[in-house]
XYZ file of N, CA and C in Angstrom:
876
model
N -4.459 13.585 35.140
C -5.789 13.009 34.951
C -6.500 13.725 33.806
N -7.444 13.035 33.197
C -8.178 13.581 32.060
C -8.886 14.890 32.423
N -8.844 15.831 31.514
C -9.492 17.121 31.709
C -11.000 16.929 31.887
N -11.591 17.758 32.742
C -13.031 17.732 33.010
C -13.481 16.462 33.734
N -12.561 15.753 34.371
C -12.917 14.555 35.134
C -13.207 14.931 36.578
N -14.329 14.481 37.080
C -14.717 14.703 38.470
C -14.852 13.340 39.148
N -14.225 13.196 40.324
C -14.306 11.946 41.083
C -14.952 12.230 42.426
N -15.896 11.410 42.803
C -16.569 11.556 44.094
C -16.992 10.184 44.608
N -17.337 10.157 45.893
C -17.807 8.906 46.477
C -19.181 8.551 45.918
N -19.382 7.274 45.622
C -20.675 6.795 45.144
C -21.663 6.766 46.306
N -22.842 7.289 46.077
C -23.878 7.326 47.109
C -24.766 6.087 46.990
N -25.354 5.619 48.102
C -26.259 4.456 48.050
C -27.616 4.839 47.478
N -27.583 5.239 46.220
C -28.777 5.646 45.503
C -28.794 4.971 44.141
N -29.973 4.830 43.559
C -30.108 4.078 42.310
C -29.320 4.695 41.163
N -29.291 6.020 41.052
C -28.557 6.644 39.943
C -27.075 6.279 39.999
N -26.485 6.343 41.189
C -25.068 5.993 41.306
C -24.847 4.505 41.114
N -25.787 3.703 41.591
C -25.661 2.254 41.402
C -25.694 1.898 39.916
N -26.566 2.536 39.177
C -26.647 2.273 37.731
C -25.374 2.734 37.027
N -24.854 3.885 37.428
C -23.622 4.393 36.826
C -22.462 3.454 37.119
N -22.372 2.988 38.360
C -21.294 2.082 38.737
C -21.392 0.778 37.953
N -22.585 0.223 37.845
C -22.755 -1.040 37.117
C -22.455 -0.873 35.629
N -22.791 0.275 35.066
C -22.503 0.501 33.643
C -20.999 0.424 33.395
N -20.210 1.054 34.279
C -18.756 0.995 34.141
C -18.251 -0.414 34.420
N -18.775 -1.060 35.466
C -18.320 -2.399 35.823
C -18.578 -3.389 34.700
N -19.759 -3.338 34.108
C -20.088 -4.276 33.036
C -19.205 -4.084 31.821
N -18.859 -2.825 31.516
C -18.020 -2.570 30.341
C -16.545 -2.852 30.598
N -16.089 -2.643 31.834
C -14.657 -2.774 32.112
C -14.261 -4.132 32.681
N -15.097 -4.698 33.573
C -14.761 -5.954 34.240
C -15.729 -7.086 33.897
N -16.996 -6.816 34.047
C -18.008 -7.827 33.737
C -18.119 -8.932 34.775
N -17.825 -8.613 36.042
C -17.857 -9.635 37.090
C -19.130 -9.612 37.933
N -19.803 -8.473 38.024
C -20.913 -8.345 38.971
C -22.235 -8.838 38.386
N -22.912 -9.757 39.106
C -24.230 -10.212 38.677
C -25.360 -9.423 39.331
N -25.024 -8.356 40.069
C -26.006 -7.677 40.900
C -26.876 -6.701 40.122
N -28.082 -6.491 40.653
C -28.997 -5.484 40.119
C -28.659 -4.136 40.763
N -29.165 -3.031 40.213
C -28.933 -1.735 40.848
C -29.393 -1.694 42.308
N -30.509 -2.320 42.625
C -30.988 -2.329 44.009
C -30.025 -3.074 44.926
N -29.466 -4.162 44.435
C -28.489 -4.903 45.240
C -27.222 -4.080 45.456
N -26.807 -3.354 44.439
C -25.620 -2.500 44.580
C -25.877 -1.384 45.574
N -27.088 -0.837 45.589
C -27.429 0.184 46.586
C -27.236 -0.380 47.993
N -27.656 -1.622 48.199
C -27.506 -2.248 49.518
C -26.034 -2.402 49.896
N -25.196 -2.753 48.918
C -23.768 -2.891 49.191
C -23.154 -1.528 49.508
N -23.515 -0.508 48.733
C -22.980 0.839 48.961
C -23.360 1.387 50.330
N -24.469 0.905 50.866
C -24.930 1.389 52.163
C -24.224 0.715 53.331
N -23.460 -0.328 53.071
C -22.763 -1.021 54.154
C -21.653 -0.125 54.719
N -21.459 -0.126 56.034
C -20.509 0.826 56.630
C -19.052 0.589 56.250
N -18.697 -0.617 55.852
C -17.303 -0.892 55.503
C -16.977 -0.585 54.048
N -18.001 -0.181 53.268
C -17.803 0.040 51.834
C -17.554 1.506 51.511
N -16.572 1.701 50.638
C -16.248 3.037 50.139
C -15.988 2.894 48.647
N -16.958 3.318 47.844
C -16.811 3.224 46.394
C -16.767 4.627 45.803
N -16.008 4.778 44.708
C -15.805 6.086 44.093
C -16.083 5.998 42.597
N -16.694 7.046 42.067
C -17.046 7.131 40.653
C -16.320 8.298 40.003
N -15.854 8.066 38.781
C -15.235 9.127 37.981
C -16.168 9.468 36.827
N -16.432 10.766 36.654
C -17.302 11.232 35.576
C -16.512 12.165 34.656
N -16.695 11.981 33.365
C -16.133 12.888 32.370
C -17.306 13.448 31.571
N -17.521 14.742 31.723
C -18.654 15.402 31.061
C -19.962 14.678 31.376
N -20.172 14.390 32.655
C -21.399 13.764 33.170
C -21.568 12.303 32.758
N -20.556 11.738 32.134
C -20.616 10.318 31.765
C -19.700 9.525 32.697
N -20.242 8.442 33.264
C -19.438 7.604 34.156
C -18.305 6.964 33.362
N -17.062 7.194 33.806
C -15.899 6.716 33.069
C -15.078 5.687 33.844
N -15.222 5.645 35.184
C -14.437 4.708 35.975
C -15.003 4.574 37.373
N -14.597 3.502 38.055
C -15.024 3.319 39.444
C -13.962 2.550 40.205
N -14.000 2.700 41.519
C -13.108 1.969 42.412
C -13.920 1.586 43.644
N -13.917 0.306 43.987
C -14.666 -0.186 45.137
C -13.698 -0.652 46.209
N -13.830 -0.112 47.420
C -12.921 -0.420 48.528
C -13.703 -0.970 49.714
N -13.042 -1.825 50.482
C -13.641 -2.399 51.681
C -12.672 -2.183 52.834
N -13.156 -1.570 53.902
C -12.322 -1.391 55.087
C -12.525 -2.591 56.000
N -11.458 -3.328 56.256
C -11.550 -4.564 57.021
C -10.826 -4.427 58.356
N -11.231 -5.219 59.369
C -10.563 -5.140 60.668
C -9.162 -5.736 60.611
N -8.198 -4.971 61.044
C -6.813 -5.432 61.137
C -6.114 -4.529 62.143
N -5.874 -5.033 63.349
C -5.286 -4.202 64.382
C -6.222 -3.062 64.752
N -5.650 -1.979 65.265
C -6.477 -0.858 65.712
C -6.993 -0.014 64.559
N -6.184 0.132 63.525
C -6.532 1.080 62.460
C -7.333 0.456 61.325
N -7.273 -0.852 61.162
C -7.950 -1.481 60.044
C -7.105 -1.445 58.774
N -7.607 -2.087 57.750
C -6.920 -2.148 56.460
C -7.914 -1.833 55.356
N -7.470 -1.127 54.338
C -8.318 -0.858 53.187
C -7.957 -1.812 52.062
N -8.951 -2.580 51.620
C -8.799 -3.462 50.470
C -9.344 -2.737 49.245
N -8.493 -2.461 48.270
C -8.992 -1.905 47.016
C -9.411 -3.096 46.177
N -10.703 -3.363 46.179
C -11.219 -4.640 45.697
C -11.481 -4.674 44.199
N -12.058 -3.615 43.653
C -12.383 -3.593 42.225
C -12.024 -2.226 41.653
N -11.438 -2.247 40.466
C -11.046 -1.017 39.775
C -11.352 -1.193 38.305
N -12.118 -0.262 37.743
C -12.459 -0.375 36.334
C -12.571 0.982 35.659
N -12.079 1.071 34.435
C -12.182 2.280 33.619
C -12.648 1.855 32.236
N -13.641 2.538 31.684
C -14.157 2.159 30.368
C -13.097 2.399 29.306
N -13.161 1.642 28.231
C -12.091 1.616 27.227
C -11.736 2.993 26.683
N -12.731 3.818 26.432
C -12.470 5.119 25.813
C -11.773 6.120 26.708
N -11.614 5.804 27.993
C -10.994 6.741 28.932
C -9.752 6.169 29.606
N -9.232 5.076 29.099
C -8.052 4.465 29.717
C -6.773 5.205 29.320
N -5.712 4.961 30.107
C -4.398 5.565 29.891
C -4.432 7.093 30.034
N -5.346 7.582 30.852
C -5.449 9.024 31.076
C -5.380 9.372 32.565
N -4.986 8.417 33.384
C -4.785 8.683 34.796
C -6.010 8.554 35.676
N -7.124 8.095 35.122
C -8.346 7.999 35.917
C -8.223 6.901 36.969
N -7.662 5.755 36.587
C -7.527 4.653 37.531
C -6.709 5.029 38.753
N -5.534 5.611 38.529
C -4.678 5.994 39.658
C -5.314 7.113 40.477
N -6.077 7.999 39.829
C -6.752 9.071 40.572
C -7.868 8.525 41.456
N -8.568 7.507 40.987
C -9.594 6.856 41.805
C -8.966 6.211 43.044
N -7.872 5.481 42.833
C -7.186 4.842 43.954
C -6.682 5.895 44.933
N -6.102 6.968 44.401
C -5.534 8.016 45.251
C -6.596 8.633 46.153
N -7.787 8.894 45.620
C -8.837 9.476 46.447
C -9.256 8.498 47.535
N -9.397 7.207 47.177
C -9.752 6.206 48.177
C -8.719 6.123 49.281
N -7.433 6.219 48.921
C -6.360 6.170 49.908
C -6.403 7.396 50.810
N -6.527 8.586 50.222
C -6.550 9.812 51.024
C -7.715 9.800 52.020
N -8.876 9.380 51.562
C -10.036 9.321 52.451
C -9.772 8.342 53.591
N -9.194 7.181 53.271
C -8.943 6.165 54.292
C -7.907 6.642 55.305
N -6.858 7.302 54.838
C -5.854 7.849 55.757
C -6.516 8.847 56.698
N -7.444 9.638 56.162
C -8.171 10.582 56.995
C -9.019 9.915 58.061
N -9.427 8.664 57.813
C -10.202 7.903 58.813
C -9.290 7.163 59.784
N -7.977 7.235 59.569
C -7.041 6.563 60.461
C -6.518 5.241 59.965
N -6.862 4.835 58.744
C -6.364 3.569 58.191
C -4.874 3.698 57.896
N -4.122 2.664 58.193
C -2.675 2.712 57.998
C -2.142 1.631 57.056
N -2.983 0.663 56.679
C -2.523 -0.440 55.831
C -3.439 -0.571 54.625
N -2.837 -0.848 53.451
C -3.587 -0.904 52.207
C -3.156 -2.130 51.398
N -4.129 -2.788 50.779
C -3.823 -3.969 49.972
C -4.676 -3.988 48.719
N -4.091 -4.474 47.640
C -4.815 -4.655 46.391
C -4.341 -5.943 45.743
N -5.196 -6.528 44.915
C -4.861 -7.739 44.177
C -5.203 -7.496 42.718
N -4.237 -7.709 41.834
C -4.445 -7.486 40.403
C -4.050 -8.734 39.634
N -4.798 -9.049 38.598
C -4.454 -10.191 37.754
C -3.038 -10.012 37.204
N -2.307 -11.116 37.100
C -0.912 -11.047 36.673
C -0.764 -10.425 35.291
N -1.779 -10.574 34.441
C -1.695 -10.024 33.085
C -2.360 -8.650 32.954
N -2.862 -8.097 34.075
C -3.519 -6.788 34.039
C -2.481 -5.716 34.350
N -1.666 -5.411 33.362
C -0.565 -4.459 33.539
C -1.082 -3.064 33.847
N -2.218 -2.683 33.274
C -2.758 -1.337 33.485
C -3.113 -1.116 34.956
N -3.774 -2.095 35.589
C -4.120 -1.961 37.003
C -2.868 -1.924 37.870
N -1.911 -2.783 37.568
C -0.666 -2.791 38.338
C 0.020 -1.434 38.261
N 0.047 -0.862 37.066
C 0.685 0.437 36.879
C -0.048 1.518 37.669
N -1.386 1.461 37.690
C -2.166 2.464 38.410
C -1.843 2.436 39.906
N -1.707 1.244 40.472
C -1.368 1.139 41.894
C 0.065 1.600 42.163
N 0.979 1.200 41.294
C 2.379 1.546 41.513
C 2.626 3.038 41.350
N 1.820 3.710 40.531
C 1.988 5.142 40.325
C 1.764 5.941 41.604
N 0.945 5.420 42.513
C 0.693 6.183 43.741
C 1.435 5.592 44.937
N 2.316 4.616 44.702
C 3.184 4.155 45.774
C 2.987 2.741 46.267
N 2.040 1.980 45.721
C 1.914 0.573 46.094
C 3.117 -0.197 45.550
N 3.548 -1.206 46.281
C 4.650 -2.049 45.833
C 4.193 -3.502 45.765
N 4.798 -4.215 44.866
C 4.460 -5.630 44.698
C 4.968 -6.433 45.895
N 4.077 -7.231 46.493
C 4.458 -8.062 47.632
C 4.733 -9.499 47.215
N 3.822 -10.112 46.453
C 3.993 -11.527 46.104
C 3.114 -11.906 44.929
N 3.486 -13.007 44.287
C 2.654 -13.622 43.256
C 1.870 -14.749 43.915
N 0.588 -14.855 43.584
C -0.273 -15.846 44.222
C -1.163 -16.514 43.178
N -1.680 -17.673 43.548
C -2.752 -18.311 42.789
C -4.049 -18.110 43.555
N -5.109 -17.757 42.863
C -6.400 -17.579 43.509
C -7.189 -18.874 43.413
N -7.470 -19.452 44.574
C -8.259 -20.676 44.662
C -9.659 -20.299 45.143
N -10.686 -20.804 44.460
C -12.065 -20.438 44.777
C -12.928 -21.683 44.885
N -13.686 -21.740 45.956
C -14.728 -22.760 46.096
C -16.061 -22.082 45.858
N -16.767 -22.474 44.822
C -18.068 -21.897 44.506
C -19.159 -22.735 45.157
N -19.955 -22.100 46.004
C -21.018 -22.810 46.713
C -22.176 -23.052 45.750
N -22.448 -24.313 45.469
C -23.526 -24.661 44.525
C -24.723 -25.309 45.201
N -24.580 -25.665 46.459
C -25.686 -26.266 47.203
C -25.539 -25.928 48.668
N -26.601 -26.050 49.423
C -26.579 -25.678 50.832
C -26.675 -26.877 51.769
N -26.815 -28.080 51.233
C -26.948 -29.256 52.082
C -25.628 -29.560 52.788
N -25.614 -29.641 54.121
C -24.374 -29.946 54.839
C -23.865 -31.343 54.500
N -22.555 -31.494 54.432
C -21.943 -32.783 54.131
C -20.990 -33.182 55.254
N -20.995 -34.451 55.612
C -20.043 -34.966 56.593
C -18.727 -35.247 55.892
N -17.607 -34.930 56.549
C -16.317 -35.108 55.884
C -15.200 -35.519 56.837
N -15.388 -35.350 58.145
C -14.321 -35.630 59.094
C -14.330 -37.094 59.552
N -13.159 -37.631 59.863
C -13.089 -38.979 60.446
C -13.802 -39.018 61.797
N -14.190 -40.190 62.207
C -14.880 -40.342 63.475
C -14.008 -39.838 64.631
N -14.617 -39.031 65.476
C -13.911 -38.508 66.645
C -13.199 -37.189 66.422
N -13.049 -36.775 65.166
C -12.410 -35.497 64.875
C -13.430 -34.371 65.054
N -12.948 -33.167 65.379
C -13.849 -32.037 65.587
C -13.353 -30.802 64.839
N -14.291 -29.979 64.475
C -14.005 -28.695 63.810
C -14.725 -27.615 64.610
N -13.993 -26.604 65.040
C -14.574 -25.541 65.860
C -14.237 -24.173 65.265
N -15.088 -23.208 65.605
C -14.907 -21.824 65.149
C -14.991 -20.901 66.353
N -14.094 -19.911 66.412
C -14.256 -18.889 67.439
C -14.106 -17.502 66.810
N -14.693 -16.512 67.483
C -14.843 -15.182 66.900
C -14.131 -14.092 67.690
N -13.353 -14.478 68.686
C -12.566 -13.521 69.463
C -11.366 -14.242 70.053
N -10.239 -13.541 70.115
C -9.040 -14.127 70.690
C -8.070 -14.621 69.641
N -7.023 -15.303 70.098
C -5.976 -15.778 69.191
C -5.666 -17.242 69.458
N -5.042 -17.884 68.465
C -4.691 -19.292 68.540
C -3.256 -19.464 68.077
N -2.441 -20.051 68.927
C -1.064 -20.363 68.561
C -0.625 -21.559 69.396
N -0.467 -22.700 68.764
C -0.073 -23.911 69.471
C 0.552 -24.871 68.473
N 1.470 -25.744 68.930
C 2.062 -26.738 68.037
C 0.949 -27.603 67.424
N 1.066 -27.994 66.149
C 2.236 -27.806 65.279
C 2.179 -26.527 64.445
N 1.309 -25.564 64.785
C 1.178 -24.348 63.995
C 2.396 -23.455 64.191
N 2.837 -22.818 63.116
C 4.006 -21.942 63.180
C 3.630 -20.477 63.256
N 2.335 -20.146 63.140
C 1.902 -18.764 63.140
C 0.706 -18.580 64.068
N 0.383 -17.333 64.348
C -0.741 -17.006 65.215
C -1.961 -16.683 64.366
N -3.093 -17.224 64.763
C -4.362 -16.977 64.091
C -5.226 -16.131 65.022
N -5.759 -15.016 64.497
C -6.474 -14.069 65.348
C -7.863 -13.758 64.802
N -8.834 -13.758 65.710
C -10.192 -13.330 65.390
C -10.401 -11.976 66.045
N -10.207 -10.920 65.288
C -10.302 -9.563 65.821
C -11.153 -8.715 64.893
N -12.262 -8.211 65.391
C -13.088 -7.313 64.606
C -14.244 -8.026 63.939
N -15.227 -7.247 63.455
C -16.427 -7.812 62.832
C -16.105 -8.691 61.632
N -16.702 -9.882 61.601
C -16.561 -10.768 60.455
C -15.306 -11.606 60.428
N -14.360 -11.370 61.342
C -13.122 -12.157 61.340
C -13.279 -13.343 62.281
N -12.898 -14.530 61.814
C -13.097 -15.751 62.577
C -11.943 -16.722 62.362
N -11.732 -17.589 63.347
C -10.670 -18.598 63.276
C -11.294 -19.985 63.386
N -10.857 -20.879 62.504
C -11.333 -22.262 62.496
C -10.162 -23.181 62.832
N -10.447 -24.248 63.579
C -9.381 -25.209 63.840
C -9.936 -26.629 63.899
N -9.098 -27.566 63.501
C -9.440 -28.986 63.514
C -8.642 -29.689 64.597
N -9.298 -30.637 65.262
C -8.628 -31.488 66.238
C -8.880 -32.944 65.883
N -7.856 -33.767 66.064
C -8.040 -35.188 65.786
C -8.745 -35.868 66.951
N -8.894 -37.185 66.854
C -9.650 -37.920 67.867
C -9.007 -37.847 69.244
N -7.726 -37.540 69.326
C -7.033 -37.420 70.608
C -7.031 -35.993 71.150
N -7.660 -35.084 70.411
C -7.710 -33.691 70.842
C -6.527 -32.864 70.401
N -5.677 -33.404 69.521
C -4.512 -32.662 69.030
C -4.927 -31.679 67.935
N -4.380 -30.474 67.983
C -4.622 -29.483 66.944
C -3.904 -29.912 65.665
N -4.635 -29.986 64.544
C -4.022 -30.487 63.308
C -4.105 -29.499 62.144
N -4.931 -28.451 62.241
C -5.037 -27.466 61.158
C -5.792 -26.249 61.660
N -5.526 -25.105 61.036
C -6.228 -23.873 61.413
C -6.326 -22.943 60.214
N -7.317 -22.061 60.259
C -7.490 -21.060 59.208
C -8.101 -19.809 59.810
N -7.632 -18.666 59.361
C -8.191 -17.366 59.763
C -8.935 -16.794 58.570
N -10.198 -16.426 58.763
C -11.047 -16.000 57.649
C -11.759 -14.685 57.961
N -12.272 -14.081 56.903
C -13.016 -12.834 57.027
C -14.245 -12.909 56.137
N -15.414 -12.649 56.714
C -16.636 -12.570 55.931
C -16.648 -11.247 55.164
N -16.960 -11.304 53.885
C -16.948 -10.091 53.071
C -18.162 -10.032 52.146
N -18.528 -8.804 51.803
C -19.540 -8.550 50.788
C -18.946 -7.563 49.798
N -18.687 -8.016 48.580
C -18.103 -7.155 47.562
C -19.186 -6.707 46.589
N -18.780 -6.004 45.550
C -19.714 -5.602 44.507
C -20.048 -6.743 43.556
N -19.406 -7.915 43.754
C -19.633 -9.028 42.853
C -20.094 -10.296 43.554
N -19.852 -10.417 44.862
C -20.234 -11.651 45.567
C -20.160 -11.444 47.069
N -20.838 -12.341 47.788
C -20.656 -12.471 49.234
C -19.770 -13.686 49.447
N -18.769 -13.560 50.332
C -17.841 -14.671 50.450
C -17.109 -14.733 51.762
N -16.253 -15.728 51.840
C -15.384 -15.951 52.984
C -13.959 -15.892 52.452
N -13.203 -14.852 52.847
C -11.801 -14.744 52.460
C -10.948 -15.515 53.448
N -10.063 -16.349 52.952
C -9.106 -17.051 53.804
C -7.855 -16.184 53.902
N -7.599 -15.662 55.088
C -6.443 -14.792 55.304
C -5.186 -15.593 55.640
N -5.329 -16.621 56.452
C -4.210 -17.484 56.837
C -4.697 -18.928 56.843
N -3.797 -19.842 56.490
C -4.176 -21.256 56.393
C -2.934 -22.079 56.697
N -3.070 -23.047 57.603
C -1.920 -23.892 57.918
C -2.386 -25.299 58.274
N -1.779 -26.282 57.651
C -2.059 -27.687 57.930
C -0.786 -28.471 57.629
N -0.390 -29.407 58.491
C 0.882 -30.102 58.319
C 0.885 -31.202 57.266
N -0.281 -31.586 56.771
C -0.317 -32.680 55.796
C -1.365 -32.404 54.728
N -1.263 -33.115 53.622
C -2.233 -32.957 52.538
C -3.633 -33.326 53.012
N -3.731 -34.359 53.825
C -5.026 -34.818 54.297
C -5.699 -33.789 55.201
N -4.951 -33.260 56.187
C -5.559 -32.279 57.088
C -5.869 -30.969 56.371
N -5.071 -30.614 55.360
C -5.360 -29.418 54.576
C -6.675 -29.583 53.816
N -6.911 -30.776 53.261
C -8.158 -31.019 52.544
C -9.352 -30.910 53.488
N -9.240 -31.482 54.679
C -10.354 -31.428 55.619
C -10.605 -30.004 56.100
N -9.534 -29.228 56.293
C -9.718 -27.835 56.679
C -10.420 -27.071 55.561
N -10.028 -27.333 54.327
C -10.663 -26.674 53.181
C -12.136 -27.052 53.084
N -12.450 -28.309 53.366
C -13.851 -28.736 53.350
C -14.640 -28.070 54.477
N -13.998 -27.890 55.618
C -14.661 -27.211 56.731
C -15.048 -25.785 56.340
N -14.155 -25.086 55.635
C -14.449 -23.716 55.223
C -15.573 -23.681 54.192
N -15.629 -24.698 53.335
C -16.741 -24.781 52.388
C -18.060 -24.974 53.127
N -18.049 -25.786 54.176
C -19.261 -25.989 54.968
C -19.647 -24.706 55.704
N -18.646 -23.966 56.170
C -18.921 -22.690 56.831
C -19.583 -21.716 55.856
N -19.111 -21.697 54.606
C -19.704 -20.823 53.588
C -21.166 -21.189 53.342
N -21.487 -22.473 53.355
C -22.885 -22.888 53.203
C -23.725 -22.353 54.352
N -23.202 -22.491 55.575
C -23.955 -22.045 56.744
C -24.180 -20.532 56.723
N -23.204 -19.795 56.188
C -23.323 -18.341 56.096
C -24.196 -17.900 54.926
N -24.515 -18.838 54.030
C -25.303 -18.545 52.822
C -24.597 -17.523 51.934
N -23.279 -17.723 51.751
C -22.513 -16.859 50.858
C -22.213 -17.607 49.564
N -21.598 -16.908 48.627
C -21.411 -17.455 47.292
C -20.154 -18.296 47.129
N -19.087 -17.963 47.876
C -17.818 -18.638 47.620
C -16.837 -18.481 48.768
N -15.808 -19.321 48.726
C -14.639 -19.195 49.584
C -13.462 -18.870 48.684
N -12.645 -17.886 49.049
C -11.486 -17.518 48.237
C -10.212 -17.543 49.052
N -9.128 -18.009 48.424
C -7.842 -18.091 49.124
C -6.727 -17.776 48.134
N -5.859 -16.839 48.509
C -4.701 -16.477 47.696
C -3.493 -17.245 48.212
N -3.002 -18.195 47.423
C -1.897 -19.045 47.847
C -0.588 -18.534 47.248
N 0.374 -18.148 48.095
C 1.668 -17.678 47.576
C 2.371 -18.752 46.762
N 3.139 -18.309 45.776
C 3.879 -19.247 44.930
C 5.082 -19.858 45.623
N 5.610 -19.161 46.655
C 6.843 -19.627 47.264
C 6.646 -20.973 47.943
N 7.737 -21.762 47.946
C 7.724 -23.027 48.666
C 7.127 -24.155 47.847
N 7.145 -25.326 48.447
C 6.656 -26.520 47.758
C 5.415 -27.061 48.458
N 4.542 -26.180 48.886
C 3.346 -26.581 49.614
C 2.435 -27.447 48.747
N 1.848 -28.439 49.380
C 0.882 -29.277 48.687
C -0.545 -28.792 48.909
N -0.698 -27.629 49.557
C -2.027 -27.114 49.851
C -2.894 -26.966 48.601
N -2.370 -26.451 47.456
C -3.232 -26.360 46.274
C -3.817 -27.707 45.854
N -3.034 -28.775 45.984
C -3.537 -30.106 45.644
C -4.688 -30.482 46.568
N -4.534 -30.170 47.850
C -5.575 -30.474 48.831
C -6.841 -29.680 48.550
N -6.702 -28.418 48.165
C -7.873 -27.600 47.889
C -8.617 -28.094 46.654
N -7.889 -28.493 45.640
C -8.537 -29.044 44.444
C -9.318 -30.307 44.814
N -8.733 -31.143 45.658
C -9.419 -32.355 46.106
C -10.686 -32.022 46.887
N -10.705 -30.852 47.534
C -11.871 -30.435 48.310
C -12.901 -29.685 47.468
N -12.656 -29.541 46.168
C -13.620 -28.897 45.284
C -13.309 -27.466 44.905
N -12.121 -26.969 45.264
C -11.714 -25.614 44.896
C -11.127 -25.619 43.481
N -11.165 -24.453 42.850
C -10.629 -24.293 41.490
C -9.604 -23.175 41.467
N -8.511 -23.407 40.759
C -7.517 -22.360 40.544
C -8.010 -21.478 39.401
N -8.330 -20.200 39.720
C -8.909 -19.308 38.706
C -7.896 -18.346 38.104
N -6.609 -18.482 38.473
C -5.606 -17.665 37.812
C -4.535 -17.133 38.725
N -3.514 -16.541 38.098
C -2.390 -15.965 38.830
C -2.618 -14.481 39.052
N -2.308 -14.025 40.271
C -2.522 -12.635 40.651
C -1.286 -12.093 41.358
N -1.233 -10.778 41.470
C -0.171 -10.113 42.228
C -0.800 -9.369 43.400
N -0.201 -9.522 44.574
C -0.627 -8.767 45.750
C 0.248 -7.527 45.851
N -0.391 -6.361 45.971
C 0.323 -5.093 46.124
C -0.074 -4.477 47.447
N 0.893 -3.859 48.124
C 0.631 -3.275 49.435
C 1.174 -1.853 49.522
N 0.579 -1.111 50.444
C 1.056 0.230 50.741
C 0.790 0.554 52.192
N 1.583 1.445 52.762
C 1.327 1.933 54.112
C 1.019 3.415 54.036
N 0.322 3.909 55.064
C -0.180 5.281 55.036
C 0.929 6.303 54.847
N 2.045 6.121 55.560
C 3.118 7.106 55.483
C 3.701 7.191 54.081
N 3.971 6.039 53.486
C 4.566 6.015 52.144
C 3.619 6.574 51.104
N 2.357 6.147 51.165
C 1.394 6.591 50.167
C 1.109 8.080 50.297
N 0.968 8.580 51.539
C 0.711 10.008 51.732
C 1.877 10.832 51.218
N 3.092 10.342 51.442
C 4.274 11.051 50.955
C 4.295 11.069 49.435
N 3.945 9.934 48.836
C 3.947 9.841 47.375
C 2.873 10.743 46.757
N 1.718 10.781 47.406
C 0.638 11.595 46.872
C 0.901 13.083 47.061
N 1.678 13.409 48.111
C 2.094 14.785 48.308
C 1.020 15.729 48.755
N -0.052 15.167 49.350
C -1.124 16.022 49.839
C -1.578 15.496 51.180
N -2.213 16.345 51.969
C -2.765 15.917 53.237
C -3.988 15.049 52.987
N -4.239 14.155 53.956
C -5.397 13.283 53.859
C -6.680 14.092 53.855
N -7.638 13.641 53.085
C -8.964 14.267 53.059
C -9.809 13.582 54.113
N -10.420 14.346 54.982
C -11.246 13.751 56.024
C -12.553 13.242 55.433
N -13.045 12.087 55.987
C -14.376 11.600 55.583
C -14.333 10.223 55.019
């Protein structure tokens, strides 16, 4: 790592919020938030953001979100940025490493990151500390532009949401679980009461937007997939968030992307999902977890 670089957790204070935004605007340019709004995000209990300083100048940041997944939870490394003059000096990987060590100290055992397919520097930073590539995905986003509810289901069809428990029934091939704060499961039934589609989602607040992440999505036809996608857009309106996001794996010949486009979603680019587990990452880092 660069000489004279100090990395620490960002505090929910205006000075740190301004420093974080200065790096974010120069490196990524995604956040529309004011310093006061960033302070509010930093104060959320699931947020863990880290700042790198070189000679008292903010040089990089990493924003992480701890999400419910099983008993231990999962750490999402959501945003990573280093200003141009300090790149290729190990700051990015050092920011990630500190976030991982802190999370392991809290008992987190699963880690995930998403990097743009053409962002080789970010991919390298994750791989340097032990993350491995899991899959290539397309990021589909529904941007909420109005709050007026819209009718979309055929007569007699129903859409329901539950916030605890699991769902597994034909024709679904996987289990959908609502476990932990912000995690919810949606399902559609036709006029005869048959289950026709389901989605598992997580409410999130990042440094750039409030949204609904689609973790799992299954529908047997293009039509039911479109209606499920529309249901999630309506849920986002009710939650008063900015967008719905879904990472669709490249494998297979699924028509789901076509259905999402028909429902108003946009493909915003190709990304890579990278994952790590606590044992592998701790071994790679070669140090004990830092508590806190």
